[in-house]
Short mmCIF file of C-alpha atoms in Angstrom, two decimals:
data_model
loop_
_atom_site.label_atom_id
_atom_site.label_comp_id
_atom_site.label_asym_id
_atom_site.label_seq_id
_atom_site.Cartn_x
_atom_site.Cartn_y
_atom_site.Cartn_z
CA MET A 1 13.16 -6.12 24.04
CA PRO A 2 15.35 -6.43 27.18
CA LEU A 3 14.06 -4.78 30.33
CA PRO A 4 15.59 -1.42 31.32
CA GLU A 5 18.42 -1.68 33.80
CA GLY A 6 17.50 -1.01 37.41
CA PRO A 7 14.02 -0.78 38.94
CA LEU A 8 11.12 0.30 36.77
CA PRO A 9 9.77 3.81 37.44
CA SER A 10 6.77 4.20 39.71
CA PHE A 11 3.49 5.55 38.35
CA ASP A 12 4.26 9.01 39.72
CA GLU A 13 7.70 8.97 38.09
CA LEU A 14 6.24 8.34 34.64
CA PRO A 15 5.80 11.41 32.43
CA SER A 16 2.41 12.67 31.32
CA PHE A 17 1.12 12.73 27.79
CA ARG A 18 -0.80 16.01 27.59
CA ASN A 19 -3.58 15.62 30.20
CA PHE A 20 -2.93 11.91 30.84
CA PRO A 21 -0.51 10.97 33.66
CA GLY A 22 1.49 7.76 33.66
CA CYS A 23 2.80 7.35 30.11
CA ALA A 24 5.16 4.35 29.79
CA TRP A 25 6.23 4.71 26.16
CA ASP A 26 9.80 5.60 27.14
CA VAL A 27 10.01 2.54 29.38
CA TRP A 28 9.55 0.08 26.52
CA GLY A 29 10.99 2.14 23.65
CA LYS A 30 9.62 3.73 20.47
CA ASP A 31 9.82 0.51 18.43
CA ASP A 32 8.16 -1.69 21.05
CA GLU A 33 5.06 -3.74 20.19
CA LEU A 34 4.78 -5.86 23.36
CA GLY A 35 4.07 -3.36 26.14
CA THR A 36 3.98 -4.94 29.60
CA ILE A 37 4.40 -8.40 28.06
CA ASN A 38 8.09 -7.39 28.07
CA LEU A 39 7.96 -8.26 31.78
CA LEU A 40 7.47 -11.94 30.94
CA THR A 41 11.15 -12.68 30.49
CA LYS A 42 12.63 -16.18 30.30
CA ASP A 43 13.66 -15.95 33.96
CA VAL A 44 10.16 -14.83 35.03
CA VAL A 45 8.50 -17.68 33.13
CA LYS A 46 11.02 -20.22 34.45
CA GLU A 47 10.40 -19.09 38.02
CA ALA A 48 6.63 -19.15 37.47
CA ALA A 49 6.84 -22.74 36.27
CA LYS A 50 7.72 -23.72 39.85
CA GLU A 51 4.03 -23.19 40.60
CA ILE A 52 3.33 -26.45 38.71
CA LYS A 53 3.40 -29.40 41.12
CA LEU A 54 0.26 -31.48 40.65
CA GLY A 55 -0.14 -30.94 36.91
CA LYS A 56 -3.91 -30.41 37.02
CA THR A 57 -5.23 -27.82 34.60
CA ILE A 58 -8.26 -25.51 34.56
CA CYS A 59 -9.66 -23.84 31.46
CA LEU A 60 -10.44 -20.13 31.79
CA ASN A 61 -12.21 -19.68 28.47
CA TRP A 62 -15.94 -19.39 28.13
CA PRO A 63 -17.13 -21.55 25.19
CA ILE A 64 -16.70 -19.53 22.02
CA ASN A 65 -20.37 -20.25 21.21
CA TYR A 66 -21.47 -17.80 23.94
CA PRO A 67 -22.97 -15.39 24.69
CA LYS A 68 -25.66 -15.74 22.05
CA LYS A 69 -26.38 -12.00 22.44
CA PRO A 70 -23.05 -10.24 23.07
CA LEU A 71 -22.75 -6.89 24.83
CA PHE A 72 -21.59 -3.58 23.33
CA ASN A 73 -23.54 -4.21 20.13
CA ARG A 74 -21.07 -6.85 18.93
CA GLN A 75 -21.92 -9.53 16.40
CA PRO A 76 -23.06 -12.90 17.81
CA PRO A 77 -20.96 -16.00 17.06
CA ASN A 78 -21.90 -18.05 14.01
CA ILE A 79 -20.62 -21.63 14.03
CA GLN A 80 -21.67 -24.02 11.27
CA MET A 81 -20.84 -27.70 10.73
CA TRP A 82 -21.43 -29.70 7.55
CA ARG A 83 -20.82 -33.15 6.15
CA LYS A 84 -18.13 -33.49 3.49
CA GLY A 85 -20.09 -35.29 0.81
CA GLU A 86 -23.07 -37.61 0.84
CA GLY A 87 -23.68 -41.32 0.54
CA GLU A 88 -22.24 -44.57 1.82
CA GLY A 89 -18.74 -44.44 3.28
CA ILE A 90 -18.87 -40.70 4.06
CA ALA A 91 -17.90 -39.91 7.65
CA VAL A 92 -16.14 -36.56 7.43
CA HIS A 93 -17.18 -33.16 8.79
CA ASP A 94 -15.87 -29.61 8.46
CA ASP A 95 -16.95 -26.50 10.33
CA ALA A 96 -16.57 -22.73 10.02
CA ILE A 97 -16.45 -20.13 12.78
CA HIS A 98 -17.35 -16.48 12.32
CA ILE A 99 -16.92 -14.42 15.48
CA ASN A 100 -16.29 -10.95 16.74
CA THR A 101 -13.05 -11.51 18.64
CA GLN A 102 -14.48 -9.53 21.57
CA SER A 103 -17.92 -11.13 21.82
CA GLY A 104 -16.88 -13.51 24.63
CA SER A 105 -13.65 -14.41 26.48
CA GLN A 106 -10.99 -12.12 25.04
CA TRP A 107 -7.76 -10.21 25.21
CA ASP A 108 -8.02 -6.57 24.13
CA GLY A 109 -4.97 -5.75 22.01
CA LEU A 110 -3.08 -2.53 21.35
CA ARG A 111 -5.18 -1.69 18.30
CA HIS A 112 -8.42 -1.76 20.28
CA PHE A 113 -8.46 1.44 22.33
CA GLY A 114 -6.55 4.72 22.14
CA LEU A 115 -6.66 8.09 23.87
CA LEU A 116 -10.09 9.10 22.63
CA GLU A 117 -9.88 12.88 22.68
CA HIS A 118 -6.43 12.89 21.06
CA ARG A 119 -7.07 10.03 18.59
CA ILE A 120 -3.72 8.51 19.60
CA PHE A 121 -2.94 4.83 20.09
CA TYR A 122 0.04 3.09 21.72
CA ASN A 123 3.41 4.82 21.33
CA ASN A 124 1.84 8.05 20.05
CA THR A 125 0.46 6.39 16.92
CA PRO A 126 -2.29 8.46 15.24
CA ALA A 127 -5.58 6.71 14.53
CA ASP A 128 -5.23 7.44 10.81
CA PHE A 129 -2.07 5.29 10.72
CA PHE A 130 -4.16 2.11 10.73
CA GLU A 131 -5.80 0.75 7.62
CA THR A 132 -9.20 -0.83 8.20
CA GLY A 133 -10.81 -3.59 6.19
CA SER A 134 -9.44 -7.01 5.30
CA LEU A 135 -6.25 -8.03 7.07
CA VAL A 136 -5.62 -10.88 4.62
CA LYS A 137 -3.05 -9.53 2.17
CA ASP A 138 -0.24 -11.94 1.37
CA TYR A 139 2.07 -14.57 2.82
CA PRO A 140 3.50 -13.68 6.27
CA ASP A 141 7.02 -13.05 4.98
CA LYS A 142 5.72 -10.43 2.54
CA VAL A 143 3.36 -8.47 4.79
CA ASP A 144 4.09 -4.77 5.26
CA LYS A 145 5.22 -4.37 8.88
CA ASP A 146 3.36 -1.07 9.22
CA PHE A 147 0.17 -2.71 7.99
CA ILE A 148 0.18 -5.15 10.93
CA LYS A 149 1.91 -2.94 13.52
CA TYR A 150 0.69 -3.43 17.13
CA GLY A 151 -1.38 -6.44 16.09
CA ILE A 152 -2.40 -9.19 18.51
CA HIS A 153 0.07 -11.53 16.72
CA ASN A 154 2.90 -9.98 18.74
CA TRP A 155 1.46 -11.39 21.97
CA ALA A 156 0.51 -14.63 20.22
CA GLN A 157 4.05 -15.24 19.06
CA HIS A 158 5.52 -14.32 22.46
CA GLY A 159 2.88 -16.04 24.61
CA ILE A 160 1.28 -14.67 27.77
CA CYS A 161 2.74 -17.16 30.24
CA GLY A 162 3.83 -16.62 33.82
CA ARG A 163 2.66 -16.65 37.42
CA GLY A 164 -1.05 -15.97 37.69
CA VAL A 165 -2.69 -14.47 40.79
CA LEU A 166 -6.42 -14.60 41.52
CA LEU A 167 -8.11 -11.94 43.63
CA ASP A 168 -11.47 -13.51 44.50
CA LEU A 169 -13.58 -10.51 45.46
CA VAL A 170 -16.73 -12.62 45.64
CA ARG A 171 -15.32 -14.74 48.48
CA TYR A 172 -13.60 -11.73 50.01
CA PHE A 173 -16.96 -10.02 50.49
CA THR A 174 -19.13 -13.07 51.25
CA ALA A 175 -16.82 -15.28 53.37
CA SER A 176 -18.62 -14.29 56.59
CA GLY A 177 -22.05 -15.03 55.13
CA ASP A 178 -22.86 -11.48 54.02
CA PRO A 179 -24.24 -10.93 50.53
CA LEU A 180 -22.10 -9.36 47.85
CA PRO A 181 -22.35 -5.60 48.57
CA TYR A 182 -22.88 -4.71 44.91
CA ASP A 183 -24.74 -6.08 41.91
CA PRO A 184 -22.10 -7.07 39.30
CA TRP A 185 -24.54 -5.93 36.61
CA THR A 186 -24.76 -2.36 37.91
CA THR A 187 -22.24 0.48 37.86
CA HIS A 188 -19.93 0.11 40.87
CA GLY A 189 -16.28 1.08 41.26
CA ILE A 190 -13.91 -1.24 43.15
CA PRO A 191 -11.07 0.83 44.69
CA ALA A 192 -7.45 -0.23 44.83
CA SER A 193 -7.68 -0.46 48.64
CA VAL A 194 -10.13 -3.35 48.31
CA LEU A 195 -7.87 -5.17 45.84
CA GLU A 196 -4.91 -4.73 48.18
CA ASP A 197 -6.87 -5.94 51.23
CA CYS A 198 -8.18 -8.95 49.31
CA ALA A 199 -4.61 -9.90 48.38
CA LYS A 200 -3.53 -9.51 52.02
CA LYS A 201 -6.33 -11.73 53.33
CA GLN A 202 -5.54 -14.36 50.70
CA GLY A 203 -1.86 -14.30 51.72
CA VAL A 204 -0.76 -13.10 48.29
CA THR A 205 2.45 -11.16 47.73
CA PHE A 206 2.79 -9.83 44.20
CA LYS A 207 5.85 -10.31 42.00
CA GLN A 208 6.93 -8.32 38.97
CA GLY A 209 5.42 -9.88 35.86
CA ASP A 210 2.40 -11.44 37.58
CA ILE A 211 -0.77 -11.90 35.53
CA LEU A 212 -3.61 -10.56 37.66
CA LEU A 213 -7.07 -12.18 37.50
CA ILE A 214 -9.97 -10.54 39.37
CA ARG A 215 -13.22 -12.36 40.10
CA ILE A 216 -15.79 -9.59 40.38
CA GLY A 217 -18.90 -11.76 40.19
CA PHE A 218 -20.24 -11.06 36.70
CA MET A 219 -19.98 -14.67 35.53
CA GLN A 220 -21.53 -16.08 38.71
CA ARG A 221 -24.45 -13.68 38.29
CA TYR A 222 -24.77 -14.61 34.62
CA LEU A 223 -24.79 -18.36 35.22
CA SER A 224 -27.48 -18.05 37.91
CA SER A 225 -29.77 -15.86 35.75
CA THR A 226 -32.54 -16.78 33.34
CA GLN A 227 -31.94 -16.64 29.61
CA GLU A 228 -34.31 -13.69 29.42
CA GLU A 229 -32.20 -11.82 32.00
CA ARG A 230 -29.02 -12.68 30.13
CA ASP A 231 -30.38 -11.51 26.80
CA SER A 232 -31.59 -8.28 28.39
CA LEU A 233 -27.97 -7.26 29.01
CA ALA A 234 -27.51 -6.71 25.29
CA ASP A 235 -30.70 -4.66 24.99
CA LYS A 236 -29.90 -1.92 27.50
CA GLU A 237 -27.08 0.44 28.27
CA GLU A 238 -24.22 -1.61 29.69
CA THR A 239 -23.73 -1.10 33.42
CA MET A 240 -21.39 -3.25 35.50
CA ALA A 241 -19.06 -3.36 38.46
CA GLY A 242 -15.34 -3.14 37.85
CA ILE A 243 -12.05 -1.51 38.79
CA ASP A 244 -12.36 2.14 39.74
CA GLN A 245 -10.74 4.50 37.23
CA GLY A 246 -8.92 6.78 39.69
CA ASP A 247 -5.16 7.30 39.95
CA GLU A 248 -4.97 4.98 42.97
CA SER A 249 -6.10 2.10 40.77
CA LYS A 250 -3.50 3.06 38.18
CA ARG A 251 -0.79 3.19 40.85
CA PHE A 252 -1.83 -0.26 42.08
CA LEU A 253 -1.74 -1.80 38.61
CA TRP A 254 1.48 -0.10 37.47
CA ASN A 255 3.52 -0.13 40.68
CA ASN A 256 2.99 -3.88 41.10
CA HIS A 257 4.21 -4.22 37.50
CA PHE A 258 1.64 -6.73 36.35
CA ALA A 259 2.23 -8.15 32.88
CA ALA A 260 -1.52 -8.34 32.19
CA VAL A 261 -4.85 -7.96 33.98
CA ALA A 262 -8.10 -9.84 33.39
CA SER A 263 -11.48 -10.35 35.04
CA ASP A 264 -14.76 -12.21 34.66
CA GLN A 265 -16.65 -9.14 33.48
CA PRO A 266 -16.93 -7.72 29.95
CA ALA A 267 -15.07 -4.43 30.46
CA ILE A 268 -12.72 -4.94 33.48
CA GLU A 269 -13.42 -1.39 34.68
CA ARG A 270 -16.51 0.18 36.23
CA TRP A 271 -18.95 0.79 33.40
CA PRO A 272 -19.84 3.28 32.22
CA PRO A 273 -16.68 5.13 33.22
CA PRO A 274 -16.74 8.78 34.26
CA TYR A 275 -15.88 10.32 30.88
CA PRO A 276 -13.15 10.77 29.74
CA HIS A 277 -11.46 8.53 32.30
CA HIS A 278 -11.63 5.13 30.61
CA LEU A 279 -9.07 2.85 32.25
CA HIS A 280 -8.71 1.23 28.82
CA GLN A 281 -6.93 4.38 27.65
CA THR A 282 -4.20 4.10 30.27
CA LEU A 283 -3.74 0.33 30.15
CA LEU A 284 -3.69 -0.09 26.38
CA ALA A 285 -2.62 3.25 24.94
CA LEU A 286 -0.13 4.39 27.61
CA TRP A 287 1.23 1.11 29.01
CA GLY A 288 0.59 -1.58 26.41
CA MET A 289 -1.00 -3.83 29.05
CA PRO A 290 -3.29 -6.65 27.83
CA ILE A 291 -6.85 -6.43 29.15
CA GLY A 292 -8.63 -9.75 29.59
CA GLU A 293 -12.42 -9.77 29.75
CA PHE A 294 -15.17 -12.36 30.15
CA PHE A 295 -12.72 -14.91 31.64
CA ASP A 296 -14.50 -17.84 33.27
CA LEU A 297 -12.97 -17.85 36.76
CA GLU A 298 -15.59 -19.98 38.55
CA ALA A 299 -13.73 -23.32 38.53
CA LEU A 300 -10.44 -21.59 39.32
CA ALA A 301 -11.99 -19.76 42.28
CA ASN A 302 -13.29 -23.04 43.71
CA ALA A 303 -9.92 -24.72 43.25
CA CYS A 304 -8.06 -21.84 44.88
CA ALA A 305 -10.47 -21.77 47.82
CA GLU A 306 -10.11 -25.53 48.28
CA ALA A 307 -6.32 -25.29 48.18
CA GLY A 308 -5.95 -22.07 50.15
CA ARG A 309 -3.56 -20.99 47.43
CA TYR A 310 -4.23 -18.19 44.96
CA THR A 311 -1.16 -18.38 42.71
CA PHE A 312 -0.60 -20.76 39.81
CA PHE A 313 1.10 -21.09 36.45
CA PHE A 314 -0.90 -19.22 33.83
CA THR A 315 -0.66 -19.81 30.10
CA SER A 316 -2.42 -18.06 27.24
CA TRP A 317 -1.83 -18.12 23.50
CA PRO A 318 -3.95 -15.58 21.60
CA LEU A 319 -4.78 -16.35 17.99
CA ASN A 320 -1.89 -15.57 15.67
CA ILE A 321 -3.80 -12.96 13.66
CA LEU A 322 -1.42 -10.61 11.85
CA GLY A 323 -2.60 -7.09 12.70
CA GLY A 324 -5.50 -8.39 14.82
CA VAL A 325 -7.31 -6.12 17.27
CA ALA A 326 -8.25 -8.77 19.82
CA SER A 327 -8.44 -12.53 20.35
CA PRO A 328 -9.98 -15.29 22.42
CA PRO A 329 -7.38 -15.98 25.12
CA ASN A 330 -6.91 -19.77 24.91
CA ALA A 331 -6.06 -19.48 28.61
CA ALA A 332 -5.55 -22.13 31.28
CA VAL A 333 -3.83 -22.54 34.64
CA SER A 334 -1.96 -25.39 36.29
CA ARG A 335 -2.70 -26.05 39.95
CA ALA A 336 -0.01 -26.59 42.53
CA MET A 337 0.60 -29.48 44.94
CA PHE A 338 -1.12 -27.88 47.93
CA ILE A 339 -4.43 -29.66 47.41
CA ALA A 340 -2.71 -33.01 47.25
CA ALA A 341 -0.85 -32.31 50.49
CA ALA A 342 -4.07 -31.45 52.31
CA LEU A 343 -5.88 -34.52 50.98
CA LEU A 344 -3.03 -36.83 51.97
CA LYS A 345 -3.15 -35.51 55.54
CA PHE A 346 -6.92 -35.83 55.63
CA ARG A 347 -6.85 -39.43 54.39
CA ALA A 348 -4.14 -40.28 56.89
CA GLY A 349 -6.27 -38.94 59.73
CA LEU A 350 -3.96 -35.98 60.35
CA PRO A 351 -5.47 -32.57 61.18
CA VAL A 352 -6.15 -29.95 58.55
CA ARG A 353 -7.79 -26.62 59.20
CA SER A 354 -9.88 -24.11 57.32
CA GLN A 355 -8.40 -20.64 56.82
CA GLY A 356 -10.77 -18.15 55.27
CA TYR A 357 -12.64 -18.22 52.00
CA GLY A 358 -13.61 -21.84 52.73
CA SER A 359 -10.01 -22.88 51.99
CA VAL A 360 -8.00 -25.78 53.37
CA LYS A 361 -4.53 -25.37 54.82
CA CYS A 362 -2.28 -28.03 56.29
CA MET A 363 -1.34 -27.52 59.90
#
C-alpha cells in the first residue's frame, strides 16, 4: 500500500491498544499484510542501491544444517540425500529437507507472535482466526485468502531489500581492549542509549526504511565454544543478552522507522523478558515489523570494520510459503567501494588511517 502522506507519527503519537502503547494498525490500514515492509518503496530501494559500488557480497545465513540442537524446544533439521537409482550410468542425486523454519537463521512473520494476554495478532486478528495443520491445500490461484492471511509469503513476494545498517556492539564495547561487559548467553538488556551511541561512534545516520542489524555477540560466543557447551543451550532455560524491552527501545525502533530489525542472537530481545513485556508483541503484533534472529554477522562485522563503513545494500527473500509463520532469510549484503579506495591508496604508498573499531579510512 502507498505510504501515508506527510511524516509518520512518532511512537508517542500512536494510539494504545488496551494496555499496550504504540499501536500502528491505523498507519498501515486494516487490510494491510506487509507492516513496516511498506517502508521499502521503489524510491527507497533505488536509493539504497547506491550503496553498491564494489559488487562484493556477504552471506548472512547460518547453514540450514545448524544448530543440531535448536533452542526453544524446536525440532532439529533433518536433511537427507539419496541416489536416484542404482547401477552403471547412474549419477543423479535428490535430497529432502525437513526443518522448523525457526530452528536457525530466520525471519519471524506476522503469524508467529501476538499479544499474549489478549490472544490478538496483527491488525486485531483473534488467535482463533487461524487454522492450524497442513498449509498445502490447492493451487495458488484457488487458495482462500483468509486461510493464508498474514503469511510469510507477503514478504517473500515483496522482498526485504533496502539499505542495511550494522550496529556492531561487540566492537563498540571491546575496541579499547576491554572485554565484552556481558555474557551473550546470559540475561542482559541493551538499552536504546547504547544503540544510539554505537551508531554515533560508527558515523551512522539512520534513514527511513533502513534494515537494522545488531551484532550482540551470540554467534561469536557460539563459534568459540565446545560442542558440549553449544548443546547445553538447548537443555536449559534460555537466557541471553538482547534489546531491552522498555519504551525507550520501542521509541528508538519506531521513531527511526526501520523496515526490519535483526540480530545474531536467537530472540533479538533480552531473554527471558520481564513478563508480559515481550518486545515480540510490539514489533510483530502492533507494528508488523519483521524480526530476524540467528543471523550470521561475523563476516559482515569484519568487512565493515575493515572499510570503516557500516551501511550496505541488504537483500533478503524469505521462502514463498503461502500462510507460513516464519522462514530462513536467504539474506546477503553488497559491500561498497570504500575498501577498494583504501587499498588503492595503501598500494600507492599514500597515507590511510585507522578510525575506531579497527577500521580503515582514507585521509
